[in-house]
Short mmCIF file of C-alpha atoms and ligand atoms in Angstrom, two decimals:
data_model
loop_
_atom_site.label_atom_id
_atom_site.label_comp_id
_atom_site.label_asym_id
_atom_site.label_seq_id
_atom_site.Cartn_x
_atom_site.Cartn_y
_atom_site.Cartn_z
CA MET A 28 -4.93 -22.29 9.13
CA GLY A 29 -5.18 -26.00 9.73
CA ALA A 30 -3.21 -27.55 12.56
CA SER A 31 -1.70 -30.30 10.45
CA ALA A 32 1.53 -28.56 9.37
CA PRO A 33 2.53 -27.35 12.84
CA ASP A 34 1.42 -30.71 14.25
CA ALA A 35 3.70 -32.63 11.94
CA ALA A 36 6.50 -30.19 12.54
CA ALA A 37 6.09 -30.37 16.28
CA SER A 38 6.21 -34.15 16.35
CA SER A 39 9.39 -34.06 14.30
CA LEU A 40 10.91 -31.83 16.94
CA VAL A 41 10.89 -34.70 19.37
CA HIS A 42 13.81 -36.58 17.84
CA GLY A 43 14.10 -39.51 20.10
CA ARG A 44 12.72 -37.89 23.18
CA ASP A 45 9.09 -37.41 24.07
CA LEU A 46 8.31 -33.88 24.98
CA ASP A 47 6.12 -33.69 28.01
CA GLN A 48 2.54 -32.71 27.37
CA GLY A 49 3.10 -29.10 28.30
CA GLU A 50 6.16 -28.71 26.08
CA ARG A 51 4.32 -30.28 23.21
CA ALA A 52 1.31 -27.98 23.58
CA TRP A 53 3.65 -25.01 23.83
CA THR A 54 5.53 -26.02 20.68
CA LEU A 55 2.32 -26.32 18.71
CA ALA A 56 0.99 -23.01 19.97
CA VAL A 57 4.30 -21.32 19.12
CA ALA A 58 4.25 -22.74 15.59
CA PHE A 59 0.73 -21.47 15.10
CA THR A 60 1.37 -18.00 16.50
CA ARG A 61 4.63 -17.54 14.71
CA GLY A 62 3.04 -18.55 11.41
CA LYS A 63 0.90 -15.45 11.54
CA SER A 64 3.79 -13.03 11.57
CA PRO A 65 7.21 -14.71 11.56
CA ALA A 66 9.40 -11.61 11.45
CA SER A 67 7.68 -9.91 14.32
CA PHE A 68 7.43 -13.12 16.32
CA ASP A 69 11.16 -13.81 16.01
CA GLN A 70 12.02 -10.29 16.98
CA TRP A 71 10.10 -10.43 20.25
CA PHE A 72 10.63 -14.06 21.13
CA SER A 73 14.37 -13.70 20.92
CA GLY A 74 13.80 -12.05 24.31
CA VAL A 75 11.55 -14.74 25.75
CA GLN A 76 12.28 -18.17 27.16
CA PHE A 77 9.91 -21.03 27.86
CA ASP A 78 10.37 -22.78 31.19
CA SER A 79 7.37 -25.05 31.57
CA LEU A 80 3.68 -25.56 31.14
CA THR A 81 2.18 -27.59 33.93
CA ASP A 82 -1.46 -27.82 34.99
CA GLY A 83 -2.36 -24.73 33.00
CA VAL A 84 0.47 -22.64 34.45
CA LEU A 85 2.76 -21.31 31.75
CA SER A 86 6.15 -20.19 33.09
CA LEU A 87 8.03 -17.78 30.87
CA ARG A 88 11.10 -15.63 31.21
CA ALA A 89 11.46 -12.24 29.57
CA ARG A 90 14.69 -10.41 28.96
CA ASP A 91 13.17 -7.25 30.36
CA GLU A 92 9.92 -5.66 31.35
CA PHE A 93 9.43 -4.06 27.97
CA VAL A 94 9.56 -7.39 26.16
CA ARG A 95 7.29 -8.96 28.75
CA GLN A 96 4.68 -6.24 28.30
CA TRP A 97 4.79 -6.40 24.53
CA VAL A 98 4.53 -10.16 24.35
CA GLU A 99 1.76 -10.14 26.89
CA ASP A 100 -0.23 -7.54 24.97
CA TYR A 101 0.25 -8.76 21.44
CA PHE A 102 1.13 -12.43 21.42
CA LEU A 103 -0.30 -13.98 24.53
CA PRO A 104 -3.93 -13.61 23.49
CA THR A 105 -3.26 -15.89 20.48
CA LEU A 106 -0.80 -18.16 22.27
CA GLY A 107 -3.05 -18.47 25.31
CA ASP A 108 -6.09 -19.28 23.18
CA ARG A 109 -4.20 -21.93 21.35
CA LEU A 110 -2.90 -23.46 24.56
CA ARG A 111 -6.35 -23.44 26.07
CA VAL A 112 -7.74 -25.31 23.05
CA GLN A 113 -4.90 -27.82 23.13
CA THR A 114 -4.82 -28.53 26.85
CA GLY A 115 -8.45 -27.93 27.68
CA LEU A 116 -7.28 -25.83 30.63
CA SER A 117 -7.46 -22.12 31.22
CA ILE A 118 -3.95 -20.74 31.07
CA GLN A 119 -2.26 -18.70 33.72
CA VAL A 120 1.06 -17.05 32.90
CA ARG A 121 3.91 -16.67 35.39
CA TRP A 122 6.65 -14.36 34.27
CA CYS A 123 10.08 -13.86 35.56
CA ILE A 124 12.51 -11.23 34.32
CA ASP A 125 15.93 -12.60 33.49
CA GLY A 126 18.51 -10.51 31.65
CA THR A 127 20.54 -13.54 30.52
CA LEU A 128 18.40 -16.00 28.63
CA ASP A 129 20.26 -19.12 27.58
CA ARG A 130 17.48 -20.65 25.48
CA PRO A 131 15.38 -17.93 23.88
CA VAL A 132 12.35 -19.17 21.96
CA ALA A 133 13.73 -17.56 18.80
CA ASP A 134 17.47 -17.30 19.16
CA ARG A 135 18.11 -15.66 15.82
CA PRO A 136 15.70 -12.82 15.19
CA ALA A 137 15.62 -13.43 11.43
CA SER A 138 14.75 -17.11 11.55
CA PHE A 139 12.87 -19.26 13.93
CA ALA A 140 14.72 -21.59 16.24
CA PRO A 141 12.04 -23.88 17.64
CA VAL A 142 11.76 -24.39 21.34
CA GLN A 143 14.45 -26.63 22.76
CA PRO A 144 13.46 -27.85 26.17
CA ARG A 145 16.31 -28.06 28.68
CA ALA A 146 16.99 -31.77 28.20
CA LEU A 147 17.43 -31.28 24.47
CA SER A 148 19.83 -28.40 24.53
CA VAL A 149 22.93 -30.52 23.87
CA ARG A 150 24.40 -29.86 20.42
CA PRO A 151 25.01 -32.83 18.05
CA ARG A 152 28.54 -34.19 17.63
CA SER A 153 28.28 -34.28 13.91
CA SER A 154 25.70 -33.90 11.22
CA ASP A 155 25.64 -37.71 10.79
CA ASP A 156 23.90 -37.97 14.14
CA ALA A 157 20.85 -36.38 12.65
CA SER A 158 20.72 -38.61 9.61
CA SER A 159 20.85 -41.99 11.31
CA PRO A 160 17.28 -42.95 12.17
CA SER A 161 18.21 -46.46 13.33
CA ASP A 162 19.87 -45.68 16.64
CA ALA A 163 17.21 -44.10 18.82
CA SER A 164 19.37 -44.25 21.96
CA ALA A 165 22.13 -42.26 20.27
CA HIS A 166 19.54 -39.63 19.52
CA ARG A 167 18.51 -39.65 23.10
CA MET A 168 22.05 -38.90 24.21
CA VAL A 169 23.03 -36.50 21.47
CA PRO A 170 19.91 -35.21 19.84
CA ALA A 171 20.05 -33.54 16.47
CA PRO A 172 18.77 -30.02 16.27
CA PRO A 173 15.15 -30.10 15.23
CA PRO A 174 14.51 -29.23 11.60
CA PRO A 175 13.07 -25.79 11.06
CA LEU A 176 9.32 -25.58 11.03
CA PRO A 177 7.83 -25.11 7.59
CA ARG A 178 7.17 -21.43 7.00
CA VAL A 179 3.45 -20.98 7.15
CA LEU A 180 2.14 -18.30 4.82
CA ALA A 181 1.57 -15.32 7.04
CA VAL A 182 -1.91 -13.93 6.81
CA GLY A 183 -2.80 -11.41 9.46
CA PRO A 184 -6.29 -10.50 10.63
CA PRO A 185 -8.55 -8.76 8.11
CA ILE A 186 -8.53 -4.99 8.05
CA GLU A 187 -11.75 -3.19 7.38
CA GLY A 188 -12.10 -1.69 3.93
CA LEU A 189 -9.20 -3.42 2.20
CA HIS A 190 -9.46 -4.83 -1.31
CA THR A 191 -7.77 -8.24 -1.24
CA LYS A 192 -6.35 -7.90 -4.75
CA TYR A 193 -4.70 -4.54 -4.14
CA THR A 194 -1.32 -5.97 -3.19
CA PHE A 195 2.23 -5.07 -4.22
CA ALA A 196 2.38 -8.33 -6.18
CA ASN A 197 -0.52 -7.15 -8.34
CA PHE A 198 0.82 -3.66 -8.88
CA VAL A 199 2.68 -3.00 -12.12
CA VAL A 200 5.61 -0.64 -11.73
CA GLY A 201 6.66 1.75 -14.47
CA PRO A 202 8.27 5.18 -14.76
CA SER A 203 4.93 6.88 -14.01
CA ASN A 204 4.53 5.32 -10.57
CA GLN A 205 8.04 4.18 -9.66
CA LEU A 206 8.65 6.70 -6.89
CA ALA A 207 5.23 6.22 -5.28
CA HIS A 208 5.70 2.46 -5.44
CA ALA A 209 9.20 2.49 -3.91
CA ALA A 210 8.11 4.88 -1.16
CA SER A 211 5.07 2.71 -0.43
CA MET A 212 7.22 -0.40 -0.19
CA ALA A 213 9.47 1.40 2.28
CA ALA A 214 6.47 2.63 4.28
CA GLY A 215 5.31 -0.98 4.38
CA GLY A 216 8.61 -1.99 5.94
CA ALA A 217 10.22 -3.58 2.88
CA GLY A 218 13.44 -1.65 3.34
CA GLY A 219 14.63 1.60 1.86
CA ARG A 220 14.28 5.01 3.39
CA ARG A 221 11.00 5.52 5.19
CA HIS A 222 9.32 8.89 4.83
CA ASN A 223 6.79 10.17 7.28
CA PRO A 224 4.28 11.19 6.17
CA LEU A 225 4.15 9.65 2.75
CA PHE A 226 1.87 11.76 0.58
CA ILE A 227 0.80 10.00 -2.65
CA CYS A 228 -0.92 12.20 -5.19
CA GLY A 229 -2.16 11.86 -8.74
CA GLY A 230 -5.20 11.86 -10.96
CA THR A 231 -8.12 9.54 -10.53
CA GLY A 232 -7.75 5.84 -11.35
CA LEU A 233 -3.95 5.84 -11.30
CA GLY A 234 -3.40 3.44 -8.40
CA LYS A 235 -3.26 5.54 -5.21
CA THR A 236 -5.78 3.44 -3.36
CA HIS A 237 -4.17 0.26 -4.67
CA LEU A 238 -0.84 1.33 -3.17
CA VAL A 239 -2.17 2.22 0.27
CA HIS A 240 -4.04 -1.07 0.47
CA ALA A 241 -0.84 -2.83 -0.53
CA ILE A 242 1.02 -1.11 2.33
CA ALA A 243 -1.65 -2.24 4.78
CA HIS A 244 -1.59 -5.83 3.51
CA ARG A 245 2.16 -5.99 3.77
CA VAL A 246 2.41 -4.55 7.25
CA ARG A 247 -0.41 -6.78 8.46
CA ASP A 248 1.28 -9.89 7.11
CA GLU A 249 4.68 -8.96 8.50
CA ARG A 250 3.63 -7.69 11.91
CA LEU A 251 0.73 -9.46 13.49
CA ASP A 252 0.68 -6.94 16.31
CA ALA A 253 0.60 -3.80 14.16
CA ARG A 254 -2.50 -1.73 14.66
CA ILE A 255 -3.44 -0.55 11.21
CA VAL A 256 -6.16 1.95 10.46
CA TYR A 257 -7.20 2.45 6.86
CA ILE A 258 -9.91 4.99 6.23
CA SER A 259 -11.15 7.25 3.47
CA ALA A 260 -11.20 10.92 4.41
CA GLU A 261 -14.93 10.88 3.73
CA LYS A 262 -15.45 8.14 6.30
CA PHE A 263 -13.15 9.95 8.72
CA VAL A 264 -15.43 13.00 8.49
CA ASN A 265 -18.54 10.88 9.04
CA GLU A 266 -17.01 9.05 12.00
CA PHE A 267 -15.91 12.32 13.51
CA VAL A 268 -19.39 13.85 13.21
CA GLN A 269 -20.94 10.70 14.65
CA ALA A 270 -18.50 10.66 17.57
CA LEU A 271 -19.31 14.29 18.30
CA THR A 272 -23.03 13.57 18.19
CA ASP A 273 -22.73 10.52 20.43
CA GLN A 274 -20.22 12.18 22.76
CA ARG A 275 -17.70 9.45 22.08
CA MET A 276 -14.76 11.66 21.21
CA HIS A 277 -12.43 9.90 23.63
CA GLU A 278 -13.01 6.66 21.72
CA PHE A 279 -12.51 8.37 18.39
CA ARG A 280 -9.27 9.96 19.57
CA ALA A 281 -7.97 6.72 21.02
CA ARG A 282 -8.54 4.98 17.68
CA TYR A 283 -6.60 7.55 15.69
CA ARG A 284 -4.00 8.66 18.20
CA ASP A 285 -3.21 5.98 20.76
CA LYS A 286 -4.28 2.67 19.26
CA CYS A 287 -2.73 3.11 15.87
CA ASP A 288 0.70 2.16 14.52
CA LEU A 289 -0.03 2.85 10.87
CA LEU A 290 -2.59 5.35 9.65
CA LEU A 291 -3.62 5.32 6.00
CA VAL A 292 -6.01 8.05 4.90
CA ASP A 293 -7.32 7.88 1.36
CA ASP A 294 -8.48 10.95 -0.61
CA ILE A 295 -7.51 13.58 1.93
CA HIS A 296 -8.75 16.31 -0.45
CA PHE A 297 -12.19 15.38 0.82
CA LEU A 298 -11.37 17.31 4.03
CA ALA A 299 -11.46 20.57 2.03
CA GLY A 300 -13.45 23.19 3.87
CA LYS A 301 -14.21 20.91 6.83
CA THR A 302 -12.34 22.93 9.41
CA GLN A 303 -13.34 21.05 12.52
CA THR A 304 -12.40 17.69 11.05
CA GLN A 305 -9.14 19.16 9.80
CA GLU A 306 -8.37 20.31 13.32
CA GLU A 307 -9.05 16.85 14.68
CA PHE A 308 -6.94 15.25 11.98
CA PHE A 309 -4.17 17.73 12.69
CA HIS A 310 -3.97 16.58 16.32
CA ALA A 311 -4.09 12.91 15.34
CA PHE A 312 -1.33 13.56 12.83
CA ASN A 313 0.85 15.27 15.45
CA ALA A 314 0.35 12.55 18.03
CA LEU A 315 1.24 9.79 15.57
CA HIS A 316 4.14 11.64 14.02
CA GLN A 317 5.65 12.40 17.40
CA ALA A 318 5.40 8.72 18.27
CA SER A 319 7.13 7.88 14.95
CA LYS A 320 4.07 6.05 13.69
CA GLN A 321 3.83 5.87 9.92
CA ILE A 322 1.21 8.04 8.22
CA VAL A 323 0.27 7.65 4.56
CA VAL A 324 -2.11 10.00 2.82
CA THR A 325 -3.43 10.05 -0.74
CA SER A 326 -4.82 12.98 -2.63
CA ASP A 327 -5.82 13.99 -6.13
CA LYS A 328 -3.73 17.16 -5.75
CA TYR A 329 -0.31 18.18 -4.49
CA PRO A 330 -0.42 19.46 -0.90
CA GLN A 331 0.05 23.10 -1.88
CA GLN A 332 -2.83 22.82 -4.34
CA LEU A 333 -5.32 21.56 -1.78
CA ASP A 334 -8.12 24.08 -1.58
CA LYS A 335 -9.58 25.14 1.74
CA MET A 336 -7.07 23.15 3.71
CA GLU A 337 -5.44 24.64 6.81
CA GLU A 338 -1.95 25.86 6.09
CA ARG A 339 -0.44 23.99 9.04
CA LEU A 340 -1.84 20.72 7.67
CA VAL A 341 -0.60 21.46 4.17
CA SER A 342 2.85 22.11 5.55
CA ARG A 343 2.82 18.86 7.52
CA PHE A 344 1.90 16.94 4.41
CA GLN A 345 5.17 18.19 2.97
CA TRP A 346 7.31 17.10 5.91
CA GLY A 347 7.97 13.67 4.48
CA LEU A 348 7.84 12.67 0.84
CA VAL A 349 5.35 13.85 -1.75
CA ALA A 350 5.28 11.12 -4.43
CA ASP A 351 3.14 11.65 -7.47
CA ILE A 352 1.70 9.14 -9.91
CA GLN A 353 1.34 10.12 -13.53
CA ALA A 354 -0.70 8.50 -16.28
CA PRO A 355 1.16 5.32 -17.29
CA GLU A 356 3.20 5.06 -20.47
CA LEU A 357 2.33 2.54 -23.17
CA GLU A 358 4.64 -0.21 -21.89
CA THR A 359 3.23 0.06 -18.39
CA ARG A 360 -0.31 0.03 -19.75
CA VAL A 361 0.41 -3.14 -21.71
CA ALA A 362 1.84 -4.76 -18.58
CA ILE A 363 -1.20 -3.68 -16.56
CA VAL A 364 -3.63 -5.15 -19.12
CA ARG A 365 -1.65 -8.40 -19.04
CA LYS A 366 -1.63 -8.50 -15.26
CA LYS A 367 -5.36 -7.82 -15.01
CA ALA A 368 -6.13 -10.44 -17.66
CA GLN A 369 -4.06 -12.96 -15.73
CA LEU A 370 -5.79 -12.09 -12.45
CA GLU A 371 -9.24 -12.36 -14.01
CA HIS A 372 -8.35 -15.49 -16.00
CA ILE A 373 -9.02 -13.76 -19.31
CA GLU A 374 -7.20 -15.16 -22.32
CA LEU A 375 -5.71 -12.35 -24.33
CA THR A 376 -3.40 -12.32 -27.32
CA ASP A 377 -0.51 -9.87 -27.46
CA ASP A 378 -2.04 -7.85 -30.28
CA VAL A 379 -5.31 -7.35 -28.40
CA CYS A 380 -3.40 -6.46 -25.28
CA LEU A 381 -1.47 -3.81 -27.17
CA TYR A 382 -4.59 -2.53 -28.88
CA ILE A 383 -6.38 -1.99 -25.56
CA ALA A 384 -3.31 -0.32 -24.07
CA GLN A 385 -3.02 2.01 -27.05
CA SER A 386 -6.67 2.93 -26.97
CA VAL A 387 -7.11 3.77 -23.29
CA ARG A 388 -4.39 6.07 -22.12
CA SER A 389 -5.09 8.20 -19.16
CA ASN A 390 -6.69 6.09 -16.50
CA VAL A 391 -5.95 2.57 -15.31
CA ARG A 392 -9.45 2.11 -13.97
CA GLU A 393 -10.78 2.75 -17.46
CA LEU A 394 -8.20 0.40 -18.93
CA GLU A 395 -9.36 -2.30 -16.58
CA GLY A 396 -13.02 -1.53 -17.29
CA THR A 397 -12.43 -1.85 -21.03
CA LEU A 398 -10.80 -5.24 -20.60
CA ILE A 399 -13.58 -6.55 -18.36
CA ARG A 400 -16.30 -5.28 -20.70
CA LEU A 401 -14.59 -6.90 -23.65
CA ALA A 402 -14.21 -10.20 -21.85
CA ALA A 403 -17.84 -10.14 -20.69
CA LYS A 404 -19.10 -9.46 -24.21
CA ALA A 405 -16.89 -12.17 -25.71
CA SER A 406 -18.06 -14.68 -23.15
CA LEU A 407 -21.69 -13.73 -23.74
CA LEU A 408 -21.31 -14.26 -27.47
CA GLY A 409 -19.13 -17.32 -27.02
CA LYS A 410 -16.32 -15.76 -29.07
CA PRO A 411 -12.58 -15.52 -28.43
CA ILE A 412 -11.21 -12.01 -27.91
CA GLU A 413 -9.54 -11.42 -31.26
CA LEU A 414 -8.25 -8.17 -32.64
CA ASP A 415 -11.19 -7.57 -35.00
CA PHE A 416 -13.63 -8.29 -32.24
CA ALA A 417 -11.82 -5.88 -29.91
CA ARG A 418 -11.73 -3.20 -32.62
CA THR A 419 -15.44 -3.41 -33.33
CA GLU A 420 -16.47 -3.58 -29.70
CA MET A 421 -14.22 -0.80 -28.55
CA ALA A 422 -15.10 1.51 -31.42
CA ALA A 423 -18.47 1.95 -29.80
CA THR A 424 -17.21 2.63 -26.31
CA THR A 425 -13.85 4.39 -26.49
CA THR A 426 -13.30 7.81 -27.97
CA ALA A 427 -9.56 7.95 -28.45
CA ARG A 428 -8.07 6.22 -31.48
CA PRO A 429 -4.80 4.37 -31.33
CA ASN A 430 -1.81 6.39 -32.46
CA GLU A 431 -3.53 9.65 -31.71
CA ALA A 432 -2.28 11.75 -28.83
CA SER A 433 -4.72 12.43 -26.02
CA VAL A 434 -5.17 15.58 -23.91
CA GLU A 435 -3.15 13.86 -21.21
CA ASP A 436 -0.32 13.03 -23.59
CA ILE A 437 -0.08 16.67 -24.65
CA GLN A 438 -0.23 17.85 -21.05
CA ARG A 439 2.50 15.37 -20.15
CA VAL A 440 4.81 16.48 -22.93
CA VAL A 441 4.22 20.17 -22.19
CA CYS A 442 4.96 19.61 -18.51
CA HIS A 443 8.09 17.72 -19.36
CA HIS A 444 9.22 20.52 -21.65
CA PHE A 445 8.64 23.27 -19.06
CA LYS A 446 9.73 21.05 -16.16
CA LEU A 447 6.38 21.29 -14.39
CA ARG A 448 4.24 18.70 -12.67
CA SER A 449 1.16 17.60 -14.60
CA THR A 450 -1.16 18.79 -11.88
CA ASP A 451 0.26 22.33 -12.28
CA LEU A 452 -1.65 22.64 -15.53
CA LEU A 453 -4.90 21.76 -13.83
CA SER A 454 -4.28 23.94 -10.80
CA LYS A 455 -5.49 27.44 -10.06
CA ASP A 456 -1.91 28.66 -10.01
CA ARG A 457 -1.66 31.89 -12.00
CA HIS A 458 2.09 32.14 -11.81
CA LYS A 459 3.31 33.47 -15.15
CA SER A 460 5.36 30.46 -16.21
CA ILE A 461 2.64 27.98 -15.23
CA ALA A 462 -0.09 30.03 -16.93
CA PHE A 463 2.02 30.20 -20.09
CA ALA A 464 2.59 26.45 -20.17
CA ARG A 465 -1.12 25.91 -19.59
CA HIS A 466 -1.99 28.18 -22.51
CA VAL A 467 0.48 26.38 -24.74
CA ALA A 468 -1.02 23.01 -23.80
CA MET A 469 -4.54 24.27 -24.50
CA TYR A 470 -3.42 25.61 -27.86
CA LEU A 471 -1.76 22.34 -28.86
CA CYS A 472 -4.80 20.33 -27.77
CA LYS A 473 -7.07 22.52 -29.87
CA GLN A 474 -4.74 22.21 -32.84
CA ARG A 475 -4.31 18.47 -32.69
CA LEU A 476 -7.45 17.00 -31.19
CA LYS A 477 -11.09 17.15 -32.10
CA CYS A 478 -12.04 18.53 -28.72
CA SER A 479 -14.52 21.33 -28.18
CA PHE A 480 -13.60 24.37 -26.05
CA PRO A 481 -15.86 23.30 -23.17
CA GLU A 482 -14.33 19.79 -23.28
CA LEU A 483 -10.88 21.30 -23.04
CA GLY A 484 -12.00 23.57 -20.22
CA ARG A 485 -13.04 20.49 -18.27
CA ALA A 486 -9.78 18.70 -19.07
CA PHE A 487 -7.80 21.64 -17.68
CA GLY A 488 -9.12 21.71 -14.13
CA ASN A 489 -12.74 22.61 -14.92
CA ARG A 490 -12.09 25.98 -16.48
CA ASP A 491 -14.60 28.01 -18.37
CA HIS A 492 -14.55 27.56 -22.16
CA THR A 493 -13.95 31.31 -22.64
CA THR A 494 -10.63 30.90 -20.78
CA VAL A 495 -9.59 28.24 -23.28
CA ILE A 496 -10.65 30.36 -26.26
CA SER A 497 -8.59 33.32 -25.10
CA ALA A 498 -5.56 31.11 -24.30
CA VAL A 499 -5.64 29.54 -27.76
CA ARG A 500 -5.91 32.94 -29.45
CA LYS A 501 -3.07 34.36 -27.37
CA VAL A 502 -0.68 31.55 -28.27
CA GLU A 503 -1.72 31.68 -31.93
CA ALA A 504 -0.81 35.37 -32.01
CA LEU A 505 2.46 34.92 -30.12
CA ARG A 506 3.52 32.16 -32.46
CA THR A 507 3.76 34.64 -35.30
CA THR A 508 5.26 37.52 -33.33
CA ASP A 509 7.53 35.95 -30.71
CA PRO A 510 10.45 33.74 -31.85
CA GLU A 511 10.95 32.36 -28.36
CA VAL A 512 7.36 31.15 -28.21
CA ARG A 513 7.72 29.68 -31.69
CA ALA A 514 10.84 27.80 -30.60
CA HIS A 515 9.02 26.38 -27.58
CA LEU A 516 6.11 25.26 -29.73
CA GLU A 517 8.33 23.63 -32.29
CA ALA A 518 10.31 21.76 -29.66
CA ILE A 519 7.12 20.45 -28.07
CA GLU A 520 5.62 19.53 -31.43
CA ARG A 521 8.72 17.54 -32.26
CA LYS A 522 8.29 15.61 -29.04
CA LEU A 523 4.58 15.13 -29.71
CA GLY A 524 5.38 13.82 -33.16
CA SER A 525 7.24 10.99 -31.50
CA VAL A 526 4.66 10.30 -28.84
CA GLU A 527 4.08 6.59 -29.03
P1 ADP B 17 -6.98 5.90 -7.48
O1 ADP B 17 -7.11 5.60 -6.04
O2 ADP B 17 -5.70 6.58 -7.84
O3 ADP B 17 -8.17 6.61 -8.05
P2 ADP B 17 -7.08 3.04 -7.73
O4 ADP B 17 -5.99 2.68 -6.81
O5 ADP B 17 -8.48 2.85 -7.27
O6 ADP B 17 -6.90 4.52 -8.27
O7 ADP B 17 -6.84 2.24 -9.11
C1 ADP B 17 -7.87 2.06 -10.06
C2 ADP B 17 -7.73 0.66 -10.63
O8 ADP B 17 -6.56 0.58 -11.40
C3 ADP B 17 -7.62 -0.40 -9.57
O9 ADP B 17 -8.33 -1.53 -9.97
C4 ADP B 17 -6.13 -0.70 -9.52
O10 ADP B 17 -5.88 -2.06 -9.17
C5 ADP B 17 -5.72 -0.43 -10.93
N1 ADP B 17 -4.33 0.04 -11.03
C6 ADP B 17 -3.87 1.30 -11.00
N2 ADP B 17 -2.55 1.36 -11.18
C7 ADP B 17 -2.15 0.08 -11.31
C8 ADP B 17 -0.88 -0.53 -11.52
N3 ADP B 17 0.23 0.18 -11.62
N4 ADP B 17 -0.83 -1.88 -11.61
C9 ADP B 17 -1.95 -2.61 -11.52
N5 ADP B 17 -3.18 -2.10 -11.34
C10 ADP B 17 -3.28 -0.77 -11.23
MG1 MG B 18 -8.68 6.04 -4.73
#
């Protein structure tokens, strides 16, 4: 951030009275530090008062020891640095604890009240005082309150492993991801009920990683002092093994237990079968949870479907909120294509946008890939992306045709009909009602799509093709003999008839 905005703001604070050098340096340093995380700054500096800065000695008052400690740990490194640069002196801080602060640095936690040195603390008689630039002496006697500093866009320090574009602003919300989105916003401190842990699950390419990155970005920008750890479960395993090898377990534990305010672990299913890492994660989880630190975990399965995962971990994953993400509906897909085109500066007509959204149904990553490929080809050939061009190009690369249901559509409708979650169909669960719904879905897929048995086996949680064959035969037979089964099938077929 350049110093020009705070500089200009600080000089306008003077209003007829020259701040002494120390006050001026302090004001600038405050503007800079606050700009990084206004909400957090205001919260803590409503308990801090500036007394003076003379010959490198900064005298501050704190409402209590807790505030002093916090400010010292999280704000003074930045403030001190800034002051050192501005004054050319090394800064020494003298604190005093004073329960009754009359001029806190931020006197309203929600908005910044700039520093008002003692001599300026007189309130104006009327608002006219502030608007009359001609009478400097009047200002001296009855100074106007300084105008608020311009809000500097808060950008916290970078966090390892975060994709800069995976923000809430770039995430399209629809019925398929509404719950996960709202819960992520709340976990990121945007209001709403916070759940701990937040467990986000769903198939690949549906936006789980995007959401956890968005949480991290938001918390970082709102709370400069927040210690955020984002890690994939795979990297967690590697780090753990490395720490064991190097005998640096105390460091590893400190990072995940003591020095962490927000822990985001992506793709937790990767811990399957890794008992020692699971044990370590279990203890980190407990330590953070007990300290009310937010934990967010993503997974491609629901907690109870995680294979080779310790029961006590699975049960902890269910303590908070389990929010799933389903494949997006057509409207959401259209909005996503639009958003991605806008972000990538790709010009797209509405009909092409719709065509792409209709053709790629199950996976947002694929949707995005299709758009990028199309744009790259068009740019290579120097052509605009028109509908005919999109049709021809995509015919070669995408299998599904518009207006034809996909395996995922059928699975979605079947789940909706039997009130199951979509991952139930892919799970190993042999419970009678789930197995029946699975068989029905397999049967309908075979009837309606040009999929082979092995293809269907893969689409239903990597099952053997013989399982699909026997399921299809069973439902075929029941359809003729069992009126209840027939009624189910007809109801689902009616819904499928109206799918998009
Ligand atoms: P997952 O972690 O579930 O496999 P990702 O979060 O990596 O999926 O998402 C895959 C791609 O799709 C990313 O580029 C992401 O930005 C995009 N994406 C997914 N869902 C959405 C959405 N609702 N809005 C915008 N982009 C999305
Ligand atoms: Mg992911």
